[in-house]
Amino acid sequence: GESVGLHLPTLSVQEGDNSIINCAYSNSASDYFIWYKQESGKGPQFIIDIRSNMDKRQGQRVTVLLNKTVKHLSLQIAATQPGDSAVYFCAENRPGGYQKVTFGTGTKLQVIP
Amino acid sequence: SQTIHQWPATLVQPVGSPLSLECTVEGTSNPNLYWYRQAAGRGLQLLFYSVGIGQISSEVPQNLSASRPQDRQFILSSKKLLLSDSGFYLCAWSHGAGEQYFGPGTRLTVT
């Protein structure tokens, strides 16, 4: 069936470097994508979102890129900090009726001081 | 501002015992409500969602059930817990096709 998946389960990055977390989706009808950050023992928190009519969106130190041609989504974190260590989930929203979001399996980001 | 509460934070229950987890939302009305389960080191599995009082949709067959007795109250229940029900249970709310806001979660251990 349709699914959202992540390329890498764990990513280790040196503090101060940029991080790139990738996500592939397979439902071409998805029109809304969200990145969440989940710290250990806590619920996920919204980071940034992007709609399918855009290919780039920037926030504070984070940028999301959407490539609809290859169904690929990425989250870029600039100047990665120890507080960025967490599991990051991408999620796709399928249109039609009730809102249902499909979450990927997650990528664990480890920041090396 | 909106807040979402879940309780209890942690729970240890024997196999075969009943379960009741509660989730309440403040500061908003007519939210969509969700229950997710997350196994250790894994992603989120949607269990139930609700778009209104008494309206529950189940995503996966299981021995859990959900109820929404009030607009901002969502309850997850089981009559008899299984070992496989252990996990981190998350409640979330949203308004339509927007981001979801998650509660702090309940860690359930079935022994």
CSV table of C-alpha atoms in Angstrom, one decimal:
chain,number,residue,atom,x,y,z
A,1,GLY,CA,0.0,0.0,0.0
A,2,GLU,CA,0.9,3.6,0.1
A,3,SER,CA,3.5,4.5,2.6
A,4,VAL,CA,5.9,7.2,3.9
A,5,GLY,CA,9.4,6.0,4.6
A,6,LEU,CA,12.7,7.4,5.6
A,7,HIS,CA,16.0,6.5,4.0
A,8,LEU,CA,18.2,6.4,7.1
A,9,PRO,CA,17.3,5.2,10.6
A,10,THR,CA,20.1,7.0,12.4
A,11,LEU,CA,22.1,10.1,11.5
A,12,SER,CA,25.2,11.3,13.4
A,13,VAL,CA,26.2,14.9,12.9
A,14,GLN,CA,28.9,17.1,14.4
A,15,GLU,CA,27.7,20.1,16.3
A,16,GLY,CA,27.7,23.1,14.1
A,17,ASP,CA,27.4,21.2,10.9
A,18,ASN,CA,24.2,21.1,8.8
A,19,SER,CA,21.9,18.1,9.0
A,20,ILE,CA,19.8,16.7,6.1
A,21,ILE,CA,17.1,14.2,6.9
A,22,ASN,CA,15.4,12.6,3.9
A,23,CYS,CA,12.0,11.1,3.4
A,24,ALA,CA,10.3,9.3,0.5
A,25,TYR,CA,6.6,9.1,0.0
A,26,SER,CA,4.7,7.0,-2.5
A,27,ASN,CA,1.2,8.6,-2.6
A,28,SER,CA,1.2,11.1,-5.4
A,29,ALA,CA,-2.2,12.4,-4.2
A,30,SER,CA,-0.7,13.7,-0.9
A,31,ASP,CA,-0.9,17.4,-0.7
A,32,TYR,CA,0.5,18.3,2.6
A,33,PHE,CA,3.6,17.3,4.4
A,34,ILE,CA,4.8,17.8,7.9
A,35,TRP,CA,8.0,17.3,9.8
A,36,TYR,CA,7.8,16.5,13.5
A,37,LYS,CA,10.5,16.3,16.2
A,38,GLN,CA,10.2,13.8,19.0
A,39,GLU,CA,12.5,14.0,22.0
A,40,SER,CA,12.9,11.0,24.2
A,41,GLY,CA,9.8,10.2,26.3
A,42,LYS,CA,7.8,13.0,24.8
A,43,GLY,CA,5.2,13.4,22.2
A,44,PRO,CA,6.1,14.7,18.7
A,45,GLN,CA,6.2,18.4,18.1
A,46,PHE,CA,5.5,20.2,14.9
A,47,ILE,CA,8.5,21.7,13.2
A,48,ILE,CA,7.5,22.8,9.8
A,49,ASP,CA,5.1,22.0,7.0
A,50,ILE,CA,4.8,22.4,3.3
A,51,ARG,CA,2.0,22.1,0.8
A,52,SER,CA,2.3,20.4,-2.5
A,53,ASN,CA,2.1,23.7,-4.4
A,54,MET,CA,5.4,24.7,-2.9
A,55,ASP,CA,8.9,23.3,-3.3
A,56,LYS,CA,10.7,25.0,-0.5
A,57,ARG,CA,9.8,26.5,2.9
A,58,GLN,CA,12.1,28.0,5.4
A,59,GLY,CA,11.7,28.4,9.2
A,60,GLN,CA,14.1,29.3,11.9
A,61,ARG,CA,17.3,27.2,11.1
A,62,VAL,CA,15.1,24.6,9.3
A,63,THR,CA,14.2,24.3,5.6
A,64,VAL,CA,11.9,21.8,4.0
A,65,LEU,CA,12.3,20.8,0.4
A,66,LEU,CA,9.7,19.0,-1.6
A,67,ASN,CA,10.4,17.3,-4.9
A,68,LYS,CA,7.1,16.1,-6.3
A,69,THR,CA,8.7,14.6,-9.4
A,70,VAL,CA,10.6,11.9,-7.4
A,71,LYS,CA,8.3,12.1,-4.4
A,72,HIS,CA,11.0,13.2,-2.0
A,73,LEU,CA,11.0,15.4,1.1
A,74,SER,CA,13.9,16.6,3.1
A,75,LEU,CA,14.5,18.5,6.3
A,76,GLN,CA,17.6,20.6,6.5
A,77,ILE,CA,18.8,21.9,9.9
A,78,ALA,CA,21.4,24.6,9.9
A,79,ALA,CA,24.2,24.7,12.5
A,80,THR,CA,23.0,21.6,14.3
A,81,GLN,CA,23.0,21.9,18.1
A,82,PRO,CA,22.9,19.3,20.8
A,83,GLY,CA,19.3,20.3,21.5
A,84,ASP,CA,18.4,19.1,18.0
A,85,SER,CA,19.1,15.5,19.0
A,86,ALA,CA,15.8,13.7,18.6
A,87,VAL,CA,13.8,11.4,16.3
A,88,TYR,CA,12.4,13.2,13.3
A,89,PHE,CA,9.3,12.0,11.5
A,90,CYS,CA,8.0,13.1,8.2
A,91,ALA,CA,4.3,12.7,7.6
A,92,GLU,CA,2.0,13.0,4.6
A,93,ASN,CA,-1.6,14.1,4.6
A,94,ARG,CA,-3.9,12.4,2.2
A,95,PRO,CA,-6.8,14.5,1.0
A,96,GLY,CA,-10.5,13.5,0.9
A,97,GLY,CA,-12.9,13.5,3.8
A,98,TYR,CA,-11.2,13.0,7.2
A,99,GLN,CA,-7.7,14.2,7.9
A,100,LYS,CA,-5.5,11.2,8.2
A,101,VAL,CA,-1.7,11.5,8.4
A,102,THR,CA,0.7,8.7,7.7
A,103,PHE,CA,3.9,8.9,9.6
A,104,GLY,CA,7.2,7.5,8.5
A,105,THR,CA,9.3,5.3,10.8
A,106,GLY,CA,11.5,8.1,11.9
A,107,THR,CA,15.2,9.1,11.8
A,108,LYS,CA,17.2,9.4,14.9
A,109,LEU,CA,19.5,12.4,14.8
A,110,GLN,CA,22.5,12.3,17.1
A,111,VAL,CA,24.5,15.5,17.5
A,112,ILE,CA,28.1,14.9,18.5
A,113,PRO,CA,29.5,17.8,20.7
B,1,SER,CA,-3.9,28.8,24.1
B,2,GLN,CA,-4.7,25.2,23.5
B,3,THR,CA,-3.4,22.4,25.7
B,4,ILE,CA,-3.7,18.7,25.6
B,5,HIS,CA,-3.6,16.5,28.6
B,6,GLN,CA,-3.1,12.8,29.0
B,7,TRP,CA,-3.1,10.6,32.1
B,8,PRO,CA,-1.7,8.7,33.6
B,9,ALA,CA,1.9,9.3,32.5
B,10,THR,CA,2.9,5.8,33.2
B,11,LEU,CA,1.0,2.6,33.9
B,12,VAL,CA,1.9,-1.0,34.7
B,13,GLN,CA,-0.9,-3.4,34.3
B,14,PRO,CA,-1.1,-7.3,34.4
B,15,VAL,CA,-2.3,-9.3,31.4
B,16,GLY,CA,-6.0,-9.6,31.3
B,17,SER,CA,-6.7,-6.5,33.3
B,18,PRO,CA,-8.8,-3.6,31.9
B,19,LEU,CA,-7.4,-0.3,30.6
B,20,SER,CA,-8.7,3.2,30.5
B,21,LEU,CA,-6.5,6.1,29.2
B,22,GLU,CA,-7.9,9.6,29.1
B,23,CYS,CA,-7.1,12.5,26.9
B,24,THR,CA,-8.6,16.0,27.1
B,25,VAL,CA,-8.1,19.1,25.1
B,26,GLU,CA,-8.5,22.7,26.3
B,27,GLY,CA,-8.8,26.0,24.5
B,28,THR,CA,-10.4,24.7,21.3
B,29,SER,CA,-13.6,23.3,20.1
B,30,ASN,CA,-14.6,20.6,17.5
B,31,PRO,CA,-11.1,19.2,17.2
B,32,ASN,CA,-10.2,16.0,15.3
B,33,LEU,CA,-8.8,13.6,17.9
B,34,TYR,CA,-6.4,10.8,17.5
B,35,TRP,CA,-4.9,7.9,19.4
B,36,TYR,CA,-1.5,6.5,18.3
B,37,ARG,CA,0.6,3.8,19.6
B,38,GLN,CA,4.4,3.8,19.4
B,39,ALA,CA,6.5,0.8,20.1
B,40,ALA,CA,10.0,1.3,21.4
B,41,GLY,CA,12.3,2.8,18.7
B,42,ARG,CA,9.5,2.7,16.1
B,43,GLY,CA,7.1,5.0,14.3
B,44,LEU,CA,3.6,6.0,15.1
B,45,GLN,CA,0.7,3.7,14.4
B,46,LEU,CA,-2.7,5.4,14.2
B,47,LEU,CA,-5.3,3.4,16.2
B,48,PHE,CA,-8.4,5.6,16.2
B,49,TYR,CA,-9.5,9.0,15.1
B,50,SER,CA,-12.6,11.0,15.7
B,51,VAL,CA,-14.1,14.0,14.0
B,52,GLY,CA,-16.9,14.5,16.5
B,53,ILE,CA,-18.8,13.3,19.6
B,54,GLY,CA,-19.6,9.6,19.3
B,55,GLN,CA,-17.8,9.3,15.9
B,56,ILE,CA,-14.9,6.9,16.0
B,57,SER,CA,-13.0,5.3,13.2
B,58,SER,CA,-10.6,2.4,13.7
B,59,GLU,CA,-7.5,2.0,11.7
B,60,VAL,CA,-6.4,-1.4,12.8
B,61,PRO,CA,-8.1,-4.4,14.2
B,62,GLN,CA,-7.2,-4.9,17.9
B,63,ASN,CA,-8.6,-5.5,21.3
B,64,LEU,CA,-8.7,-1.8,22.0
B,65,SER,CA,-11.6,0.6,21.7
B,66,ALA,CA,-12.1,4.3,21.8
B,67,SER,CA,-14.9,6.6,22.9
B,68,ARG,CA,-15.6,10.3,22.7
B,69,PRO,CA,-18.2,11.1,25.3
B,70,GLN,CA,-17.6,14.9,25.1
B,71,ASP,CA,-16.2,17.2,22.4
B,72,ARG,CA,-12.8,17.5,24.0
B,73,GLN,CA,-12.5,14.1,25.7
B,74,PHE,CA,-11.1,11.0,24.0
B,75,ILE,CA,-10.8,7.7,25.9
B,76,LEU,CA,-8.9,4.6,25.0
B,77,SER,CA,-10.0,1.4,26.6
B,78,SER,CA,-9.5,-2.3,26.7
B,79,LYS,CA,-11.4,-5.0,28.5
B,80,LYS,CA,-8.5,-7.4,28.7
B,81,LEU,CA,-4.9,-6.3,28.1
B,82,LEU,CA,-2.4,-8.4,26.1
B,83,LEU,CA,1.3,-8.3,26.4
B,84,SER,CA,1.5,-6.9,22.9
B,85,ASP,CA,-0.5,-3.8,24.1
B,86,SER,CA,2.6,-2.5,25.8
B,87,GLY,CA,3.8,0.8,24.3
B,88,PHE,CA,3.7,4.5,24.3
B,89,TYR,CA,0.2,5.9,23.7
B,90,LEU,CA,-0.1,9.3,22.3
B,91,CYS,CA,-3.3,11.4,21.9
B,92,ALA,CA,-3.3,14.2,19.4
B,93,TRP,CA,-5.7,16.9,18.1
B,94,SER,CA,-6.0,18.9,15.0
B,95,HIS,CA,-8.3,21.3,13.2
B,96,GLY,CA,-9.1,19.8,9.8
B,97,ALA,CA,-6.2,19.4,7.4
B,98,GLY,CA,-3.5,20.9,9.6
B,99,GLU,CA,-0.7,19.9,11.8
B,100,GLN,CA,-1.5,17.7,14.8
B,101,TYR,CA,-0.7,18.6,18.4
B,102,PHE,CA,0.4,15.8,20.6
B,103,GLY,CA,-0.1,15.2,24.3
B,104,PRO,CA,2.8,14.0,26.6
B,105,GLY,CA,1.9,10.4,26.2
B,106,THR,CA,1.2,7.4,28.4
B,107,ARG,CA,3.8,4.7,28.7
B,108,LEU,CA,1.9,1.4,29.3
B,109,THR,CA,3.7,-1.8,30.4
B,110,VAL,CA,1.7,-5.0,30.4
B,111,THR,CA,3.3,-7.7,32.6
